[in-house]
Coordinates of C-alpha atoms in Angstrom, one line a residue:
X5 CA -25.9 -54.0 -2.4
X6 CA -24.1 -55.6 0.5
X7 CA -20.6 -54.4 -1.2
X8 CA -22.1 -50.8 -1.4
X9 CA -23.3 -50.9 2.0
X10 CA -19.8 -52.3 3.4
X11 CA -17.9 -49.2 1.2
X12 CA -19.9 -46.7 3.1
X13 CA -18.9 -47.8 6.2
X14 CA -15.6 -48.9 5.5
X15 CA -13.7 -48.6 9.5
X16 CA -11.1 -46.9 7.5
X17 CA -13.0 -44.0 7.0
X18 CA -13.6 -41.4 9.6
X19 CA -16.3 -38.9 10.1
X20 CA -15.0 -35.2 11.1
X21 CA -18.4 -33.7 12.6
X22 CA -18.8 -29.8 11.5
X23 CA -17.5 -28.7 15.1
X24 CA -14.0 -30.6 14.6
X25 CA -13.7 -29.1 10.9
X26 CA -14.5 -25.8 12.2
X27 CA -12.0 -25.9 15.1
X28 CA -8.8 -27.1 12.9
X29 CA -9.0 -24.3 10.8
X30 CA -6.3 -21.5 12.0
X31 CA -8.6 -18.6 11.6
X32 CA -11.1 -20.0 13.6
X33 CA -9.7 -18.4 16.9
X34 CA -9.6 -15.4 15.4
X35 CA -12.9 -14.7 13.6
X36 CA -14.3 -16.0 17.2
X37 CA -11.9 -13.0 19.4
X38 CA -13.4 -10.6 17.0
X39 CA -16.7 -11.5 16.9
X40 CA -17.0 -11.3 20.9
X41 CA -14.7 -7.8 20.8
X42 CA -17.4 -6.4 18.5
X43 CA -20.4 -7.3 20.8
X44 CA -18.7 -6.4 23.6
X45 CA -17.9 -3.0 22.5
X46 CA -21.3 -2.9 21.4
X47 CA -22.7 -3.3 24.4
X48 CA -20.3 -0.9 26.6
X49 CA -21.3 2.2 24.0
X50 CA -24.4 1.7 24.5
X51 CA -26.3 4.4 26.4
X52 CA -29.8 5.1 27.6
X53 CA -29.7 8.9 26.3
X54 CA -28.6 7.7 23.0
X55 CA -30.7 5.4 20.4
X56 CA -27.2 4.3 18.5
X57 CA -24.2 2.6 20.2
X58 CA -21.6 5.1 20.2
X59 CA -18.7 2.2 18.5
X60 CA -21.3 1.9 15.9
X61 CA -21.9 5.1 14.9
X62 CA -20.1 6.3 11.4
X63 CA -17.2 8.2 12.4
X64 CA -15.9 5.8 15.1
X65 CA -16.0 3.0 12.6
X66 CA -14.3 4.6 10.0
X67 CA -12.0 5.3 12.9
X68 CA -11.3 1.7 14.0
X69 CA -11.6 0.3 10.6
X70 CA -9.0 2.5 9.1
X71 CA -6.6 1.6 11.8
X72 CA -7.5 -2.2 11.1
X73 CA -6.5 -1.8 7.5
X74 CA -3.5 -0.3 8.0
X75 CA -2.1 -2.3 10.3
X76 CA -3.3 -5.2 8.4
X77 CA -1.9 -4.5 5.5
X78 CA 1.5 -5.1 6.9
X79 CA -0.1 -7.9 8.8
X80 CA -1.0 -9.9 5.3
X81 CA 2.9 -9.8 4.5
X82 CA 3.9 -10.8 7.6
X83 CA 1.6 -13.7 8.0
X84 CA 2.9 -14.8 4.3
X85 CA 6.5 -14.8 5.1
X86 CA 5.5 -16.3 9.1
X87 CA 3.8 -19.1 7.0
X88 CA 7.7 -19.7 5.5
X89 CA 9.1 -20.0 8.9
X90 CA 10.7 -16.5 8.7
X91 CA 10.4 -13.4 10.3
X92 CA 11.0 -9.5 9.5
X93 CA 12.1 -7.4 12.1
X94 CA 13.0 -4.4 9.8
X95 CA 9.7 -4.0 8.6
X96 CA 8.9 -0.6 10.9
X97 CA 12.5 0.7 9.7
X98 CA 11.3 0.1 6.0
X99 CA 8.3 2.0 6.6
X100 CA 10.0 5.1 7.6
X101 CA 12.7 4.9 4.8
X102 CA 9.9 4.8 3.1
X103 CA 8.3 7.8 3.6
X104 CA 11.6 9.8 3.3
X105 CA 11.6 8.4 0.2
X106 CA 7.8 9.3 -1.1
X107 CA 8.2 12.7 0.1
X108 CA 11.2 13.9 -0.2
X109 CA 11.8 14.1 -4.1
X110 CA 8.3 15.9 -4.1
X111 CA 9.2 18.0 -1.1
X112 CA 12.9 19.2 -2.5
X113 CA 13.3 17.7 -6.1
X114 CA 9.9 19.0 -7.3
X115 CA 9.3 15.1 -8.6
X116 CA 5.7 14.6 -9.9
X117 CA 4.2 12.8 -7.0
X118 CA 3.1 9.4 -8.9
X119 CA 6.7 8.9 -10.0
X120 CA 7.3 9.2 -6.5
X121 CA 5.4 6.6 -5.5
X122 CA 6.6 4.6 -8.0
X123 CA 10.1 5.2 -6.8
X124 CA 9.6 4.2 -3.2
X125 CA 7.5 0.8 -4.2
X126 CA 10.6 -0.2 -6.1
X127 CA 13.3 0.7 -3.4
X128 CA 10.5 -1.1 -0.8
X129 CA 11.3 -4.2 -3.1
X130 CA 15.4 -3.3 -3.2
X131 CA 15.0 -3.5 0.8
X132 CA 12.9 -7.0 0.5
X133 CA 15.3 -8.3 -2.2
X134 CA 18.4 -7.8 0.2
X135 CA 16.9 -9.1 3.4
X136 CA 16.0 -12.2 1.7
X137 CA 19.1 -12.5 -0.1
X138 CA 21.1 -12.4 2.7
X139 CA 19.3 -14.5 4.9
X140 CA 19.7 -17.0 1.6
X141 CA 23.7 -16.7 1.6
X142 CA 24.6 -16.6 5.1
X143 CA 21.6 -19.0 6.7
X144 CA 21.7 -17.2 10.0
X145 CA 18.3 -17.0 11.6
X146 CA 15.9 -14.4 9.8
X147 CA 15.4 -12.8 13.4
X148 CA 18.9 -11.5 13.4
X149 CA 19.6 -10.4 9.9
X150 CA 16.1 -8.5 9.9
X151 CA 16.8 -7.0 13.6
X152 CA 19.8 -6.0 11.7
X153 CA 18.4 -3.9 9.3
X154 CA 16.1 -2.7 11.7
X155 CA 18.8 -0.6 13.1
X156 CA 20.8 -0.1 9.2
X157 CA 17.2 1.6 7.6
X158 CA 16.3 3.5 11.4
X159 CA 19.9 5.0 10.9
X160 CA 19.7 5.6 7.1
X161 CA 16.3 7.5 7.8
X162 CA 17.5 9.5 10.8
X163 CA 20.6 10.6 8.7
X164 CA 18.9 11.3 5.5
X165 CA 16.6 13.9 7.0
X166 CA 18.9 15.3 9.3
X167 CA 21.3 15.9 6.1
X168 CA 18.2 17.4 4.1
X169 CA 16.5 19.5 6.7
X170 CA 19.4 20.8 8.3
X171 CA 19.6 19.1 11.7
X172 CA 15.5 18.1 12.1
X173 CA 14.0 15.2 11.8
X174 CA 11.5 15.6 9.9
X175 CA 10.2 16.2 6.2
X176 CA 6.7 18.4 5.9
X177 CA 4.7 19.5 3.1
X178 CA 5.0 23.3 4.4
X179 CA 7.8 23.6 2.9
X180 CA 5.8 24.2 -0.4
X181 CA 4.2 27.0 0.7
X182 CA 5.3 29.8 -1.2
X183 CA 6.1 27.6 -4.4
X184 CA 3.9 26.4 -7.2
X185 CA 1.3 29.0 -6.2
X186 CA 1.0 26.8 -2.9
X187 CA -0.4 29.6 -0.2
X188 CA -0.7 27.1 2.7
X189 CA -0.5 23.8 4.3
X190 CA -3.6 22.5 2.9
X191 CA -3.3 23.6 -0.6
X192 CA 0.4 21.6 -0.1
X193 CA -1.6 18.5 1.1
X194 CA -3.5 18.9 -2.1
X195 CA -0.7 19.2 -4.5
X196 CA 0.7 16.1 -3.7
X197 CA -2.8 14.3 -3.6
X198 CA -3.2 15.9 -6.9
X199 CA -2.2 12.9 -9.8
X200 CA -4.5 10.0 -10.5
X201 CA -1.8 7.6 -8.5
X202 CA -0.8 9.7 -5.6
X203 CA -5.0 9.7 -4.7
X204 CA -5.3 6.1 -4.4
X205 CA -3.0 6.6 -1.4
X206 CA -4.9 9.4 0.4
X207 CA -8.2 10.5 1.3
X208 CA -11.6 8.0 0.9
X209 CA -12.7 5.7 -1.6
X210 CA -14.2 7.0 -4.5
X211 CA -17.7 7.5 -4.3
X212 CA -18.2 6.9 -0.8
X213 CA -18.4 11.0 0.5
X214 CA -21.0 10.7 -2.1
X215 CA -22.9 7.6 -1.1
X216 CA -22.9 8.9 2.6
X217 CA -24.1 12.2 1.7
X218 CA -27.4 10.9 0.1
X219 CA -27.5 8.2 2.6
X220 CA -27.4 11.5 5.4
X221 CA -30.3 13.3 3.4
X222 CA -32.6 9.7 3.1
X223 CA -31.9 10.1 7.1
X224 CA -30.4 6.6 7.2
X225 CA -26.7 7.9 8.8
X226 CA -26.6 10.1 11.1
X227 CA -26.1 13.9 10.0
X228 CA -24.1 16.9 12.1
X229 CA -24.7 20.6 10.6
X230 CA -20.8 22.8 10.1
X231 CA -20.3 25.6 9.5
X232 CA -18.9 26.1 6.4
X233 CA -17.1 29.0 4.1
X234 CA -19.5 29.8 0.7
X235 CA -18.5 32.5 -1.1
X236 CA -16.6 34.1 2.1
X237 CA -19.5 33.8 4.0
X238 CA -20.2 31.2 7.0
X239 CA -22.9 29.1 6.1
X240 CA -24.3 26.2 8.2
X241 CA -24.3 23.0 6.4
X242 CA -25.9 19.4 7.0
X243 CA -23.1 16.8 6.0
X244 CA -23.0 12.8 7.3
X245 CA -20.8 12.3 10.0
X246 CA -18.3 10.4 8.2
X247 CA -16.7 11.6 5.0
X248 CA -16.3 8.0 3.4
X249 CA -14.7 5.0 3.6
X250 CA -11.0 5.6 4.0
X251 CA -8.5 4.6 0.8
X252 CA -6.4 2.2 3.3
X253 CA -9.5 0.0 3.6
X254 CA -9.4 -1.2 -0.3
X255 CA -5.8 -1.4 -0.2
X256 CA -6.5 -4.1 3.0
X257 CA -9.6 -5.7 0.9
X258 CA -7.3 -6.0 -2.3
X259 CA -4.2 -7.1 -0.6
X260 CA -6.2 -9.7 1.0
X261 CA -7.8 -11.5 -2.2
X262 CA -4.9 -11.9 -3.7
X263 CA -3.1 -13.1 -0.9
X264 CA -5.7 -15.8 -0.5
X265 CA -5.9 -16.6 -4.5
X266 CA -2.0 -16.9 -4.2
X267 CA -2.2 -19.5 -1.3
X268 CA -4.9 -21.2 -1.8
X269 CA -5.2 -21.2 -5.8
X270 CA -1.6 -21.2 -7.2
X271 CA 1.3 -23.7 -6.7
X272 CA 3.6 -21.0 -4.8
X273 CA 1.2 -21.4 -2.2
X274 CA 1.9 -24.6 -1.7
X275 CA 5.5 -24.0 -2.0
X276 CA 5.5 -21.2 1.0
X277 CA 3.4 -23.9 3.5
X278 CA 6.0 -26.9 2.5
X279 CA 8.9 -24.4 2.7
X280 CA 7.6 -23.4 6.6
X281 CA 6.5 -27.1 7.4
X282 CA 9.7 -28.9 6.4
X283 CA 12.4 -26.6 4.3
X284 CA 15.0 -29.6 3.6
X285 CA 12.1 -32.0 2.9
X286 CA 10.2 -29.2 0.5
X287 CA 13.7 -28.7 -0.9
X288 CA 13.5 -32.5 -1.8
X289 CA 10.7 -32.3 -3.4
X290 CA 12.1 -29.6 -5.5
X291 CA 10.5 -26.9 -3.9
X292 CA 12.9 -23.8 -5.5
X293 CA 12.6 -22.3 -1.3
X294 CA 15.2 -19.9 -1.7
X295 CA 13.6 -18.3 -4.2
X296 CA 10.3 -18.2 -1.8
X297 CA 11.8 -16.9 0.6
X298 CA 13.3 -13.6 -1.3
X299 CA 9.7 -13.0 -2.8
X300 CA 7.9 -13.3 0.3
X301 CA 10.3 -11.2 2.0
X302 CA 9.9 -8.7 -1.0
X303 CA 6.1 -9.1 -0.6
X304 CA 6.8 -8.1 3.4
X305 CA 8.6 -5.0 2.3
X306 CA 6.3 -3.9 -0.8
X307 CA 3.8 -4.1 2.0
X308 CA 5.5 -1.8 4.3
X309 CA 5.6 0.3 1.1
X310 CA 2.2 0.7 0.6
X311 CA 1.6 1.3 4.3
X312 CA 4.4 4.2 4.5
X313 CA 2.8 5.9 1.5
X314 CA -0.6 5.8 2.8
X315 CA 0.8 7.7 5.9
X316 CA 2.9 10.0 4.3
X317 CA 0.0 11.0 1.5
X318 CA -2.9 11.5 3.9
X319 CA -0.5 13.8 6.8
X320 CA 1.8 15.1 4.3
X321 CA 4.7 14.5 6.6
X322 CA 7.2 11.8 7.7
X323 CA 9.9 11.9 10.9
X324 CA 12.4 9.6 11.8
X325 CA 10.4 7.9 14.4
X326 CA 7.4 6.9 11.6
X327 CA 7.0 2.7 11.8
X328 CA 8.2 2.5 15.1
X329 CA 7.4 -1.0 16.9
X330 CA 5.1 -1.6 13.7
X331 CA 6.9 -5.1 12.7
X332 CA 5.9 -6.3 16.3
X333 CA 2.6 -5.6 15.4
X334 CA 2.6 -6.8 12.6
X335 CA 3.8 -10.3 14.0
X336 CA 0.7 -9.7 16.8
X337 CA -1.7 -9.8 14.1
X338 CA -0.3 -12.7 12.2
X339 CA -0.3 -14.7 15.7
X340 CA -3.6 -13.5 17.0
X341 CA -4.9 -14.7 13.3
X342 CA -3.5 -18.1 13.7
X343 CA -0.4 -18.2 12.2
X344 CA 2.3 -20.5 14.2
X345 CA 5.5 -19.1 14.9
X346 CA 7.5 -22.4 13.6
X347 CA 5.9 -21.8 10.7
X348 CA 4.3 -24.4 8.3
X349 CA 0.5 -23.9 9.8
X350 CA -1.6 -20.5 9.0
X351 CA -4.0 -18.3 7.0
X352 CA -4.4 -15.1 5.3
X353 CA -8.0 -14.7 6.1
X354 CA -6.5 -15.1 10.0
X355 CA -4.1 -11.9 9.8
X356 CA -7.7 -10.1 8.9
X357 CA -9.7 -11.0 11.5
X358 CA -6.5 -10.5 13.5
X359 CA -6.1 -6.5 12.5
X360 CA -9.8 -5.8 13.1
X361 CA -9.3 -7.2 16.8
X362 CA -6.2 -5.2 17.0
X363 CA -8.0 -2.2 15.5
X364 CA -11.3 -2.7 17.4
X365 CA -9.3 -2.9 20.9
X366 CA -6.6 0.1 20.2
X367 CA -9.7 2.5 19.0
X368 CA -12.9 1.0 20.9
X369 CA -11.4 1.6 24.1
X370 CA -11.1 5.5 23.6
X371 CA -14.8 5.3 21.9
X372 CA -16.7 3.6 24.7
X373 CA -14.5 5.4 27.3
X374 CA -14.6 1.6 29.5
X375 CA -11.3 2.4 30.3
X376 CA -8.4 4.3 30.0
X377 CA -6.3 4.0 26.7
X378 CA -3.2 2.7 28.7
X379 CA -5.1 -0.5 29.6
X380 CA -4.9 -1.3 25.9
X381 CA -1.5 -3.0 25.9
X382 CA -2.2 -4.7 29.0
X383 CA -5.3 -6.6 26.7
X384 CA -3.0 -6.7 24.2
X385 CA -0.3 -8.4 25.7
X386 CA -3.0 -10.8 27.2
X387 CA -5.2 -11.5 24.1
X388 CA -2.1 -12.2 22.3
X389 CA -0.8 -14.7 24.8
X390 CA -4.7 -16.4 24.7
X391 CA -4.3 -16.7 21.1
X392 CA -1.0 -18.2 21.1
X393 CA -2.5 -20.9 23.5
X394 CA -5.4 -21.3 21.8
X395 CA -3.9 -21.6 18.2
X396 CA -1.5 -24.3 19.8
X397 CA -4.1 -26.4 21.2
X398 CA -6.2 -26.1 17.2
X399 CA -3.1 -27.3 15.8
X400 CA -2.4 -29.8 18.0
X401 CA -6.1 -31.3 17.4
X402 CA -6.1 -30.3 13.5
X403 CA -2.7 -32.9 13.8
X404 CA -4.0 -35.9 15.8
X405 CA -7.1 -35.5 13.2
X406 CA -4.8 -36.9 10.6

C-alpha cells in the first residue's frame, strides 16, 4: 500500500492541468481567433429590422465558406511542407499554369474535359517533383529556388496564352460558342462541367440544392421568389437563398482528413516533423528526408492543382494574372494556424481554422458593411503578426513543459 501510494506521487512525475495541455497545442491560437471573428461578426450583422444576423444568413456563408476552402486547400499543403522547414513561393505561378493547362486542350484541342483534368493534376506534380528535386541537388534555401519558379511558371503562363490567343491574355469558354452545338456562354460553362470528373470541380455538392430546397419549403432557410423562364414564359418562383454547399468545401473537408491521418497516423508523419525539427539529426536516424521533401513539395503543387481547376471549372476562364499573391496566403494561413516558420512545430487542423479566419475576415467585412473592404489587409497584416507572437509564446511554454 505504502509502495502504491509513493508510485502515485512519485516527484518525478508532473501534472499538466487541462489549461496547460490546451495552450501547447499549435492550433489552439487559432481555433480561439476564429471563434471570437465568428461572434464578432455575428454581432455587427445584427440588426433591429432583421430577426437573422445578416453573416449568418445562407448565402453569405456559402460566400465566406467557399473562400475559406479554397484558400485552405492550398493552405493544407503549405502547412505540410512549412512543417518540413521549407517553403513554396511558386505556388500562385503553379496555379495559373495550371489553369492554362485544364482549359486550354478543352478550349482549342477539343480534349474531353476529365482527361483534362487528369492532365493538369499530373503536370501540377511534374511542377512539385522539380521544385523539390532541385532544392535536393543544389541545397540552396527553398525561398530562392521556389521565388525562382515563381517568375519561370508566371512567364511560361503569360507566353503560352499570348502564343494561343493571339496577343491576349486570356483563355475563355466563349470561344465554343458556335461549336459542338454550343449557342452561348452558358451552355459552354456546361459542356465542360458535363463528365462525371470535370463536376466534382464545379458547381455544389451533390444533394445539397436539393436538401436546401426542402429545407426552404419546411420554412427552416430563408426563401427569395425569382423570376424564372418555364416554357418561355416568366414565372415567379420560391427557391432558398443559397443554391448548396459549394464543391470546393469537400475538396477542403477531404484534403484535411487525410492530411491529419497522414501526420498523425502514418510513420511519414513523423518523418516530415523530425525532418523540420532537426534535418541532419532525422537524417541520422535514417529519416530518407530528401525523399520528404520532393513529396511534400509535390503534395504543395497537387494542391495548387486542385485549387486552379476549381477556378477554372466554375468561371470557365483563366488569365495570366490567376494565383496572384496566393502562395503568400497560403503561408498566412499556415502561420495564423500555428505552424512555425523554422519549421519542426505545427498542425493541419491549424491551417483550417486558419482559412476560415482568413475567409471570415476577407468576406465578413463586405457582409456586415463595419467597414470598408480596404481595411481588410490592414487586419490582416495585424492578425497575422498576433498570431506569430502568440504561436511563439505556445511553443515556447509547450518547450519548457518538457
Amino acid at each position: 500500500m505504502a509502495a502504491s501510494q509513493a508510485t502515485n506521487t512519485d516527484e518525478r512525475i508532473r501534472q499538466v492541468s487541462f489549461l496547460n495541455r490546451l495552450l501547447s497545442r499549435p492550433e489552439f491560437g487559432a481555433l480561439a481567433g476564429a471563434l471570437i471573428v465568428f461572434i464578432l461578426f455575428t454581432i455587427f450583422s445584427w440588426k433591429p429590422d432583421i430577426n437573422f444576423p445578416g453573416f449568418l444568413r445562407p448565402r453569405a456563408v456559402m460566400t465566406w465558406l467557399k473562400f475559406s476552402a479554397e484558400i485552405g486547400i492550398i493552405g493544407i499543403g503549405a502547412t505540410l511542407l512549412m512543417i518540413a522547414g521549407e517553403f513554396d513561393l511558386s505556388v500562385g505561378s503553379i496555379i495559373a499554369v495550371a489553369g492554362v493547362i485544364a482549359l486550354t486542350p478543352i478550349v482549342y484541342f477539343g480534349m474531353a474535359p476529365w482527361l483534362a483534368i487528369l492532365l493538369t493534376l499530373g503536370f501540377c506534380l511534374l511542377m512539385g517533383w522539380v521544385n523539390g528535386t532541385i532544392v535536393n541537388w543544389t541545397r540552396l534555401p527553398s525561398f530562392i529556388v521556389t521565388l525562382a519558379f515563381l517568375y519561370i511558371y508566371r512567364g511560361l503562363t503569360l507566353v503560352s496564352i499570348r502564343w494561343l490567343t493571339d496577343g491576349s491574355t486570356r483563355v475563355d469558354v466563349q470561344r465554343l460558342v458556335g461549336q459542338h452545338d454550343i449557342s452561348s456562354v452558358n451552355e459552354a460553362r456546361a459542356f465542360i462541367q458535363s463528365d462525371w470528373l470535370s463536376r466534382m470541380f464545379a458547381g455544389e455538392i451533390w444533394g445539397t440544392p436539393r436538401l436546401f430546397a426542402w429545407l426552404g419549403e419546411l420554412g427552416i432557410m430563408p426563401t427569395s421568389t425569382r423570376n424564372i423562364l418555364v416554357d418561355g414564359v416568366r414565372t415567379p418562383v420560391v427557391l432558398p437563398v443559397a443554391d448548396g454547399i459549394p464543391v470546393a468545401v469537400a475538396w477542403w473537408i477531404i484534403l484535411l482528413i487525410l492530411a491529419i491521418i497522414l501526420m498523425q497516423r502514418t510513420r511519414f508523419g513523423n518523418w516530415v516533423y523530425g525532418t523540420g525539427g532537426h534535418e541532419e539529426s532525422a537524417r541520422n536516424m535514417g529519416v530518407p528526408t530528401k525523399r520528404v521533401k520532393v513529396i511534400l513539395f509535390m503534395g504543395t503543387a497537387l494542391c495548387a492543382g486542385i485549387f486552379a481547376c476549381l477556378q477554372a471549372f466554375e468561371f470557365g476562364s483563366v488569365d495570366s494574372l490567376r494565383g496572384n499573391l496566393k502562395e503568400f496566403e497560403a503561408i498566412i494561413v499556415a502561420v495564423i494556424g500555428g505552424t512555425l516558420l523554422t519549421g519542426g512545430y505545427g498542425a493541419v487542423a491549424g491551417a483550417f481554422w486558419g482559412a476560415l479566419i482568413y475567409g471570415m475576415l476577407s468576406r465578413g467585412i463586405e457582409i456586415v458593411s463595419w467597414m470598408q473592404s480596404d481595411w481588410f489587409r490592414i487586419l490582416l497584416g495585424v492578425g497575422l503578426l498576433l498570431a506569430v507572437m502568440f504561436n511563439t509564446y505556445i511553443r515556447k511554454r509547450a518547450t519548457e513543459a518538457k
